[in-house]
Amino acid sequence: MPLSEARQRVDLAYSVFRRCVEQEAAEYGEQYDEVRRMEDEAPAPDPCVHLFNELVEACLDYESLGGNRDELELGEYRDQVYRRLEELGRWEEEGGPSR
């Protein structure tokens, strides 16, 4: 896959994930922060977690093709995506399976 195609995949995954979060926030309104806290504390389903994982995977693919993560437009989710990328990198270094 060319680097430009990998970049487009990241952009699309980011857009879809962001829309999911926006829809969830609109659905829960003022209760959104409480719902997010509950999802973080208990094994409650998060409808956007699969989309977030797809975004992270797209970023990994982009980097594996020589792309620089600092060039990606990840908006307010940049730190969250970077943390997950670092966690995956450490896990693989410690002998965890690669993707």
CSV table of C-alpha atoms in Angstrom, one decimal:
chain,number,residue,atom,x,y,z
A,1,MET,CA,0.0,0.0,0.0
A,2,PRO,CA,1.4,3.4,-0.9
A,3,LEU,CA,2.1,5.9,1.9
A,4,SER,CA,-0.6,8.3,0.5
A,5,GLU,CA,-3.2,5.6,0.7
A,6,ALA,CA,-2.2,4.8,4.2
A,7,ARG,CA,-2.6,8.5,5.1
A,8,GLN,CA,-6.1,8.5,3.5
A,9,ARG,CA,-7.0,5.5,5.6
A,10,VAL,CA,-5.9,7.3,8.8
A,11,ASP,CA,-7.9,10.4,7.8
A,12,LEU,CA,-11.0,8.3,7.2
A,13,ALA,CA,-10.6,6.3,10.4
A,14,TYR,CA,-10.2,9.6,12.4
A,15,SER,CA,-13.2,11.1,10.7
A,16,VAL,CA,-15.4,8.1,11.5
A,17,PHE,CA,-14.2,7.8,15.1
A,18,ARG,CA,-14.8,11.5,15.7
A,19,ARG,CA,-18.3,11.3,14.3
A,20,CYS,CA,-19.0,8.4,16.6
A,21,VAL,CA,-17.9,10.3,19.6
A,22,GLU,CA,-19.9,13.4,18.6
A,23,GLN,CA,-23.0,11.3,18.1
A,24,GLU,CA,-22.5,9.6,21.5
A,25,ALA,CA,-22.1,13.1,23.1
A,26,ALA,CA,-25.2,14.4,21.4
A,27,GLU,CA,-27.2,11.3,22.5
A,28,TYR,CA,-26.3,11.6,26.2
A,29,GLY,CA,-26.1,15.4,26.3
A,30,GLU,CA,-25.3,16.7,29.8
A,31,GLN,CA,-24.9,13.1,31.1
A,32,TYR,CA,-22.1,12.4,28.6
A,33,ASP,CA,-19.2,12.9,31.0
A,34,GLU,CA,-20.8,10.7,33.6
A,35,VAL,CA,-21.4,8.0,30.9
A,36,ARG,CA,-17.8,8.1,29.8
A,37,ARG,CA,-16.6,7.8,33.4
A,38,MET,CA,-18.8,4.8,33.9
A,39,GLU,CA,-17.5,3.2,30.7
A,40,ASP,CA,-13.9,3.7,32.0
A,41,GLU,CA,-14.6,2.2,35.4
A,42,ALA,CA,-16.8,-0.8,34.5
A,43,PRO,CA,-17.0,-3.3,31.7
A,44,ALA,CA,-19.7,-1.3,29.9
A,45,PRO,CA,-19.7,-1.4,26.1
A,46,ASP,CA,-18.2,1.6,24.4
A,47,PRO,CA,-19.7,1.9,20.9
A,48,CYS,CA,-16.7,3.9,19.6
A,49,VAL,CA,-13.9,1.6,21.0
A,50,HIS,CA,-13.8,-0.5,17.9
A,51,LEU,CA,-13.5,2.6,15.7
A,52,PHE,CA,-10.7,3.9,18.0
A,53,ASN,CA,-8.8,0.6,17.5
A,54,GLU,CA,-9.2,0.9,13.7
A,55,LEU,CA,-7.7,4.4,13.9
A,56,VAL,CA,-4.7,3.2,15.9
A,57,GLU,CA,-4.2,0.3,13.4
A,58,ALA,CA,-4.3,2.7,10.5
A,59,CYS,CA,-1.7,4.9,12.3
A,60,LEU,CA,0.5,1.8,12.8
A,61,ASP,CA,0.2,0.9,9.2
A,62,TYR,CA,1.1,4.5,8.2
A,63,GLU,CA,4.2,4.4,10.4
A,64,SER,CA,5.3,1.0,9.2
A,65,LEU,CA,5.4,2.4,5.6
A,66,GLY,CA,7.7,5.2,6.8
A,67,GLY,CA,5.2,7.8,7.6
A,68,ASN,CA,5.7,10.2,10.5
A,69,ARG,CA,3.0,10.2,13.1
A,70,ASP,CA,3.5,14.0,13.8
A,71,GLU,CA,2.2,14.6,10.3
A,72,LEU,CA,-1.2,13.1,11.1
A,73,GLU,CA,-4.2,15.2,11.8
A,74,LEU,CA,-5.6,13.6,15.0
A,75,GLY,CA,-7.1,16.6,16.7
A,76,GLU,CA,-8.0,16.4,20.3
A,77,TYR,CA,-7.4,12.6,20.2
A,78,ARG,CA,-3.7,12.9,19.3
A,79,ASP,CA,-2.4,12.2,22.9
A,80,GLN,CA,-4.8,9.3,23.3
A,81,VAL,CA,-3.7,7.7,20.0
A,82,TYR,CA,0.0,8.3,20.8
A,83,ARG,CA,-0.4,6.7,24.2
A,84,ARG,CA,-2.0,3.6,22.7
A,85,LEU,CA,0.7,3.4,20.0
A,86,GLU,CA,3.4,3.6,22.7
A,87,GLU,CA,1.6,0.9,24.8
A,88,LEU,CA,1.5,-1.4,21.7
A,89,GLY,CA,5.2,-0.7,21.0
A,90,ARG,CA,6.2,-1.6,24.6
A,91,TRP,CA,4.0,-4.8,24.5
A,92,GLU,CA,5.7,-6.0,21.4
A,93,GLU,CA,9.1,-5.2,22.8
A,94,GLU,CA,8.3,-7.3,25.8
A,95,GLY,CA,7.5,-10.3,23.7
A,96,GLY,CA,3.8,-9.8,22.9
A,97,PRO,CA,2.6,-10.9,19.5
A,98,SER,CA,2.9,-8.4,16.7
A,99,ARG,CA,-0.3,-7.5,14.8
